[in-house]
PDB file of C-alpha atoms in Angstrom:
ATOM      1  CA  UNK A   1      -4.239  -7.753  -0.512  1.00 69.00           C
ATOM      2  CA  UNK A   2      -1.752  -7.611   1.975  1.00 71.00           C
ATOM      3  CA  UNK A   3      -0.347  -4.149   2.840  1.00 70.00           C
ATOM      4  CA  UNK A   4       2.060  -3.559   4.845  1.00 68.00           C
ATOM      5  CA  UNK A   5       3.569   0.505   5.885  1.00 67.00           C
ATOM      6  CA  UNK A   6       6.243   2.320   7.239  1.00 67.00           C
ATOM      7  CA  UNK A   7       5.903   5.687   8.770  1.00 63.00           C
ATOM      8  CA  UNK A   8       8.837   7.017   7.631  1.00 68.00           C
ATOM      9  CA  UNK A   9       7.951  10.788   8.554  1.00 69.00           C
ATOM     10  CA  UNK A  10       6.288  12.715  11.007  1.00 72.00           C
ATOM     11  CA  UNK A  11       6.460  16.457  11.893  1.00 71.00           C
ATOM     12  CA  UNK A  12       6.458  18.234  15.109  1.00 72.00           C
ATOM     13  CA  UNK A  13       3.326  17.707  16.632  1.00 71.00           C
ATOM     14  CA  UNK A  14       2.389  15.090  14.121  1.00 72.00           C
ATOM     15  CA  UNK A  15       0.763  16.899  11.522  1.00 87.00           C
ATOM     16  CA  UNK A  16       2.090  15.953   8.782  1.00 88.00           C
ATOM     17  CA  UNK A  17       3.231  12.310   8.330  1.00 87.00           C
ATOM     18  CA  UNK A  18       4.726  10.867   5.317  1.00 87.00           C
ATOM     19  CA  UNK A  19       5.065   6.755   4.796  1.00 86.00           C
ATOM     20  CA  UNK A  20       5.976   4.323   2.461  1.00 86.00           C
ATOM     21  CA  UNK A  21       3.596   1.561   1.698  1.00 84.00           C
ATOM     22  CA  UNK A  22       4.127  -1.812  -0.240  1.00 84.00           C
ATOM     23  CA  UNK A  23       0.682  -3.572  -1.513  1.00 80.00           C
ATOM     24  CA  UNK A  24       1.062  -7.117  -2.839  1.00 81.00           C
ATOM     25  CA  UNK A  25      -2.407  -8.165  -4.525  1.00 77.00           C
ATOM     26  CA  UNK A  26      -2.029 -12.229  -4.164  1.00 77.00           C
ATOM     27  CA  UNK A  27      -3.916 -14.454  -7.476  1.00 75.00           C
ATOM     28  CA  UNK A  28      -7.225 -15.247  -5.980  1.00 72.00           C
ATOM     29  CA  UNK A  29      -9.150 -17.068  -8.580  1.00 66.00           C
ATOM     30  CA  UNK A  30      -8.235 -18.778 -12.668  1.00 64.00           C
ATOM     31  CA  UNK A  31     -10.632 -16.441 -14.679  1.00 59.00           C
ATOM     32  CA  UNK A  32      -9.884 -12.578 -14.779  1.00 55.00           C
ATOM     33  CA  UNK A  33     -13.687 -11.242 -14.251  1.00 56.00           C
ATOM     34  CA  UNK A  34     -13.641 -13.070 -10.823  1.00 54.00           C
ATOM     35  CA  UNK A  35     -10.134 -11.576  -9.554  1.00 57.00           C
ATOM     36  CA  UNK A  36      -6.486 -11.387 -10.348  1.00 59.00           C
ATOM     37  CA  UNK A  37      -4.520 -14.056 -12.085  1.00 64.00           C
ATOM     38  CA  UNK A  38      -1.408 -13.437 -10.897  1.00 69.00           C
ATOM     39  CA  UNK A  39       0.516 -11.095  -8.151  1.00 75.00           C
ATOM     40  CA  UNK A  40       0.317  -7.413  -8.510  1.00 74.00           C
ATOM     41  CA  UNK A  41       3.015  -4.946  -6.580  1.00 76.00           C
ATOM     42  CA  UNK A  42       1.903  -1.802  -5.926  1.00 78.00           C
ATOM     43  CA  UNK A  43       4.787   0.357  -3.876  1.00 85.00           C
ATOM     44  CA  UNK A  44       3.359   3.763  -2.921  1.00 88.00           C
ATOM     45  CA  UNK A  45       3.780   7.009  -1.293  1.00 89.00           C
ATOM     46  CA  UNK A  46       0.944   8.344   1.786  1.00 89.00           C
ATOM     47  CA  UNK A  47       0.969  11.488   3.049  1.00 92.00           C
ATOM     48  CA  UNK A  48      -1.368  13.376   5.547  1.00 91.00           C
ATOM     49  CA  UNK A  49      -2.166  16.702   7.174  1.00 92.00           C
ATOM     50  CA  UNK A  50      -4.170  16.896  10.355  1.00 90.00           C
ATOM     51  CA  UNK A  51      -5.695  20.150  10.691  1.00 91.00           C
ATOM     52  CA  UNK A  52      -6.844  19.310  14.232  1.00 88.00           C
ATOM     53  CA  UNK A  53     -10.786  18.574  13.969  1.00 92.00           C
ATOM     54  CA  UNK A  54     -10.372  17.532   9.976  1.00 94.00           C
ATOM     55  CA  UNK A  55      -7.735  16.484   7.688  1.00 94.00           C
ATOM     56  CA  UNK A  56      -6.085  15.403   3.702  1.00 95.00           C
ATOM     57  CA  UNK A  57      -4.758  12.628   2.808  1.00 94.00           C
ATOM     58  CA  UNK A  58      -2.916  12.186  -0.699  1.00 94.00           C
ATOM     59  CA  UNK A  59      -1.650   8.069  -1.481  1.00 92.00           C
ATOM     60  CA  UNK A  60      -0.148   7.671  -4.975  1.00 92.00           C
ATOM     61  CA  UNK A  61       0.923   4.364  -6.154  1.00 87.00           C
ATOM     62  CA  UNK A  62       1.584   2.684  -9.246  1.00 86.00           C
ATOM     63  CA  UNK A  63       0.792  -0.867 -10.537  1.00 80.00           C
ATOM     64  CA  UNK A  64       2.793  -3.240 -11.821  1.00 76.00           C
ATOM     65  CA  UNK A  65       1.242  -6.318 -12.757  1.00 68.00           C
ATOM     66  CA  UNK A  66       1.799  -9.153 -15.386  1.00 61.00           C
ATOM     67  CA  UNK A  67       0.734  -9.329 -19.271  1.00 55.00           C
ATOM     68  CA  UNK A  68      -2.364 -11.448 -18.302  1.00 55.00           C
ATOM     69  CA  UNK A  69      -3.843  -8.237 -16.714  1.00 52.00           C
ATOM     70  CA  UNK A  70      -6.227  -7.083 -19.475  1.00 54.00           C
ATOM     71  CA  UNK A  71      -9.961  -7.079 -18.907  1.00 54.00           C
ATOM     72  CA  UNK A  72     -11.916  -6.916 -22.443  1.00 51.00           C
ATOM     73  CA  UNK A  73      -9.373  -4.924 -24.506  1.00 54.00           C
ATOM     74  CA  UNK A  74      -8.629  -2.399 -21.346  1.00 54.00           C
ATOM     75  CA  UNK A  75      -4.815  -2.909 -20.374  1.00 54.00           C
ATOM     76  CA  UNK A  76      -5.050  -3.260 -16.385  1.00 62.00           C
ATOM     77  CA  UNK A  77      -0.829  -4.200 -16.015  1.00 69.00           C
ATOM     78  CA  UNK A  78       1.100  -1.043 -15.099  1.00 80.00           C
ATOM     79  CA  UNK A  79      -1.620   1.235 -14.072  1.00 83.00           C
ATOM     80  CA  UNK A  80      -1.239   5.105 -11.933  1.00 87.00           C
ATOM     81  CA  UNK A  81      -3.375   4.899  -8.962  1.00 88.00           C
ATOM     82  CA  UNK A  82      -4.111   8.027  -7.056  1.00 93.00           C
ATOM     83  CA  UNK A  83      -6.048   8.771  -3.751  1.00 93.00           C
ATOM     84  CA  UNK A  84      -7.563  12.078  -2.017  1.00 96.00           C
ATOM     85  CA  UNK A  85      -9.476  11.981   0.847  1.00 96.00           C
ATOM     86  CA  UNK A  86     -10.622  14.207   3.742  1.00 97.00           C
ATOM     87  CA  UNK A  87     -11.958  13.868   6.868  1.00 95.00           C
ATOM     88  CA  UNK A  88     -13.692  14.896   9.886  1.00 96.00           C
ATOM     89  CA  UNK A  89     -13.984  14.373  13.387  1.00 96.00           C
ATOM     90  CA  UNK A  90     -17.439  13.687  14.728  1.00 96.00           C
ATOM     91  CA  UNK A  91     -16.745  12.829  18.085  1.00 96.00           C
ATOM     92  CA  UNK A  92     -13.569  13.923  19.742  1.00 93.00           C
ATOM     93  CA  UNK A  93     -11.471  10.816  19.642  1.00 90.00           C
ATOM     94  CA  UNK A  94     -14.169   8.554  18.896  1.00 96.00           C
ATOM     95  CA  UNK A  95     -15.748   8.616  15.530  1.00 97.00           C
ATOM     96  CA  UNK A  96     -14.548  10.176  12.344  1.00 96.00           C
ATOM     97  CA  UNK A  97     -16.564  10.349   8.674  1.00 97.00           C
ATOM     98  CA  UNK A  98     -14.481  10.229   5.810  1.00 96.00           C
ATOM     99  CA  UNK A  99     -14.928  10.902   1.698  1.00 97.00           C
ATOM    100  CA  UNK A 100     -12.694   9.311  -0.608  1.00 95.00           C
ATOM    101  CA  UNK A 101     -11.791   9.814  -4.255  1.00 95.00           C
ATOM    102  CA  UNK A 102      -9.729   7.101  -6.058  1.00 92.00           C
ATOM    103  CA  UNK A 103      -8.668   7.424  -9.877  1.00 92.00           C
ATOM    104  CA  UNK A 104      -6.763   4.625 -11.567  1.00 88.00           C
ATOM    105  CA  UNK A 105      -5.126   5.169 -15.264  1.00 88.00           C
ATOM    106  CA  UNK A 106      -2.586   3.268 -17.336  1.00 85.00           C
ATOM    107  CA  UNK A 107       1.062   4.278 -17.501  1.00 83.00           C
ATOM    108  CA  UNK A 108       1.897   4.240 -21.288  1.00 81.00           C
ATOM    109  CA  UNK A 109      -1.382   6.177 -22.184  1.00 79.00           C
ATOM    110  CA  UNK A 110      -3.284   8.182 -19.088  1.00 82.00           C
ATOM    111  CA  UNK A 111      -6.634   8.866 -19.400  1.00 81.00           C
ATOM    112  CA  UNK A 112      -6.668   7.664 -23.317  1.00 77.00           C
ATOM    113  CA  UNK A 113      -9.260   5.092 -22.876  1.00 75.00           C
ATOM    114  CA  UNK A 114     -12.371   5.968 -20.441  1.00 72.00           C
ATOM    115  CA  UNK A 115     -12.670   2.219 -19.829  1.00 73.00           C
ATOM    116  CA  UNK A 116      -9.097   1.933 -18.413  1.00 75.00           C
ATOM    117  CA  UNK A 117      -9.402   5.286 -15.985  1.00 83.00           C
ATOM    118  CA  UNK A 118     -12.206   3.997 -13.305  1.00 87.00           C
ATOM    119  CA  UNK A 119     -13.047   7.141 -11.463  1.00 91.00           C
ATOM    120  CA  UNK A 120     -15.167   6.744  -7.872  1.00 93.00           C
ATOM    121  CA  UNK A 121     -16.183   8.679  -4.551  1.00 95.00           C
ATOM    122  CA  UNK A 122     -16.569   6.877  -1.303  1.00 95.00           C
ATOM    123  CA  UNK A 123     -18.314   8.163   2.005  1.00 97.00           C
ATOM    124  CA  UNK A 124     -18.223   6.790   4.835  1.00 97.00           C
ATOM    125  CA  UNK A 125     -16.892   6.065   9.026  1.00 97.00           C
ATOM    126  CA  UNK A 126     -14.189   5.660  11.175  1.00 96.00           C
ATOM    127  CA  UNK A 127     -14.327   4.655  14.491  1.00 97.00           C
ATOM    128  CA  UNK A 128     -11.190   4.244  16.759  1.00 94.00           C
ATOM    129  CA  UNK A 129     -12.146   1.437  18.688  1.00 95.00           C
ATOM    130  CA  UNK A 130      -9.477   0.852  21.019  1.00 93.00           C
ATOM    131  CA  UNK A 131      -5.525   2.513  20.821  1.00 89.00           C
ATOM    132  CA  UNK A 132      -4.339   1.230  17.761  1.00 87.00           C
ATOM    133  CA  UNK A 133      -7.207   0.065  16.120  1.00 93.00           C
ATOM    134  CA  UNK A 134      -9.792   1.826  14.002  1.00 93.00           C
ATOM    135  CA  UNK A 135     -12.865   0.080  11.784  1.00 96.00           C
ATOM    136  CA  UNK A 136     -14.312   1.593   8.865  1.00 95.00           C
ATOM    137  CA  UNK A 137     -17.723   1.185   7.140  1.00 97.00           C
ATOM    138  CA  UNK A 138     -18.482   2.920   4.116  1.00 97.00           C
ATOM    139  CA  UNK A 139     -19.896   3.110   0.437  1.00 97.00           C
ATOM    140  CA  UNK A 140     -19.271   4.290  -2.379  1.00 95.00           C
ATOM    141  CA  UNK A 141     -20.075   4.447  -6.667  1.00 94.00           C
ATOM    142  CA  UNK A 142     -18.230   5.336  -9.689  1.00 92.00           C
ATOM    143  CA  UNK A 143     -18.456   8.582 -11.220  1.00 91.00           C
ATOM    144  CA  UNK A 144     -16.736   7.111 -14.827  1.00 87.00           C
ATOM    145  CA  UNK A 145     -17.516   3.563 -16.619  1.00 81.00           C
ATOM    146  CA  UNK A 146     -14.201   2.691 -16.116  1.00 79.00           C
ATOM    147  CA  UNK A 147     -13.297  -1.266 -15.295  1.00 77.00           C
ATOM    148  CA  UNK A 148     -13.611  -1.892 -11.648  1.00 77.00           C
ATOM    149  CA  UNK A 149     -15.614   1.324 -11.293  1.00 82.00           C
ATOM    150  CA  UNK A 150     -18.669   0.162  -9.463  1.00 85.00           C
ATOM    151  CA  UNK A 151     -22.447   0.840  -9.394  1.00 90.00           C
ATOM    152  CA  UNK A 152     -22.611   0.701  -5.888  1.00 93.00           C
ATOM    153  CA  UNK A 153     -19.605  -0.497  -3.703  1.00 91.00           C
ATOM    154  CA  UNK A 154     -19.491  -0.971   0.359  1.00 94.00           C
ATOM    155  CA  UNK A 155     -16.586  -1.314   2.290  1.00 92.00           C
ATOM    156  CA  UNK A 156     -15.375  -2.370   5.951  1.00 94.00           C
ATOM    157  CA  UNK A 157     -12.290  -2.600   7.019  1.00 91.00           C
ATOM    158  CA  UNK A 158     -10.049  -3.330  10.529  1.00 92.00           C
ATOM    159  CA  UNK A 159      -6.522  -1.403  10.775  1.00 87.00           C
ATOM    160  CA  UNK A 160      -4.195  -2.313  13.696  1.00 86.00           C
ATOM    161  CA  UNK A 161      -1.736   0.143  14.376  1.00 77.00           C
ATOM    162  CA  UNK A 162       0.732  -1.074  17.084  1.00 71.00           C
ATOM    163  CA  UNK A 163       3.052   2.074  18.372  1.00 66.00           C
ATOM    164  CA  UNK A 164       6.646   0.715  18.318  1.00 55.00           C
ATOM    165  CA  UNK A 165       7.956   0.984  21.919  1.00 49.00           C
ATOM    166  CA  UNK A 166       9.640   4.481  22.143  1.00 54.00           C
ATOM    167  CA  UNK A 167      13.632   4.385  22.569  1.00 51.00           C
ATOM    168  CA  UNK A 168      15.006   4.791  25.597  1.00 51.00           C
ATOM    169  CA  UNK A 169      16.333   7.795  26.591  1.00 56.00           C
ATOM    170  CA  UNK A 170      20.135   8.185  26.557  1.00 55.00           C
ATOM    171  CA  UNK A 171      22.131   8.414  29.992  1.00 50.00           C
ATOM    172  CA  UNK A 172      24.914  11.084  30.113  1.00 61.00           C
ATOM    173  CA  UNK A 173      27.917   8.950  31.865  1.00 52.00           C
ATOM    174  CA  UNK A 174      30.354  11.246  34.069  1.00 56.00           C
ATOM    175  CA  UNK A 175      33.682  11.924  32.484  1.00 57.00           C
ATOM    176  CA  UNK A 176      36.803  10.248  34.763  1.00 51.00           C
TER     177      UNK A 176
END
């Protein structure tokens, strides 16, 4: 996956952000129970409140994929998928631990069949490395049968976050 995000909002004091973010899933093998068969889009909406020591994040963003993207007779094309998580600081600046919910549901019928609604919780760390860049380590199960709902699931991940320079600041000229 390759996903790419724009801060497009951030209050005062940076407590609440709000971003834009534009997943492409790329094919990545020929049969569907070994990964997609074709590109997926997934444009989405993040937000976030930090509370100071803890904080929510909310990421909604739907699916759209091609006609080939049915596992069994679960339709996996346009699909809802929805995000809550919460976190905590550990160590000031240093370490975080985070728990994750994700939910996934088709578009033309939510929640109708169990199979096509994967439900799952995910623990796990965050440590901020160096400025900009955080790695995560974590696992996770589903709570629902649903497709792509695992047993057991572990996850790491590296996120770079380079701060854009800042604009300069403008220089009042003297009137003539």
């Amino acid at each position: 996956r390759i996903v790419p995000r724009l801060r497009r909002l951030r209050s005062e004091g940076g407590a609440f952000a709000l971003a834009l973010v534009a997943t492409v899933s790329v094919p990545t093998h020929s049969d569907s129970y070994m990964g997609r068969t074709g590109f997926v889009f997934f444009p989405g909406l993040l937000a976030s409140y930090d509370f100071g020591r803890w904080g929510l994040a909310l990421n909604v963003k739907p699916q759209f994929g091609t006609d080939e993207d049915k596992v069994w007779d679960a339709e996996q094309k346009h699909l809802l998928n929805g995000r809550l998580g919460l976190w905590f600081e550990a160590v000031k600046d240093k370490l975080d631990w985070i728990v994750e919910g994700h939910v996934a549901t088709p578009l033309d019928d939510p929640f109708g069949k169990s199979a096509s609604s994967p439900i799952q919780l995910l623990g796990g760390t965050k440590w901020h490395a160096a400025e900009g860049v955080d790695v995560s380590l974590g696992i996770g199960a589903g709570l629902t049968e649903g497709i792509g709902a695992p047993d057991v699931r572990v996850f790491a991940g590296v996120m770079v976050s380079p701060e854009l320079a800042p604009e300069p600041e403008p220089v009042e000229c003297p009137v003539i």
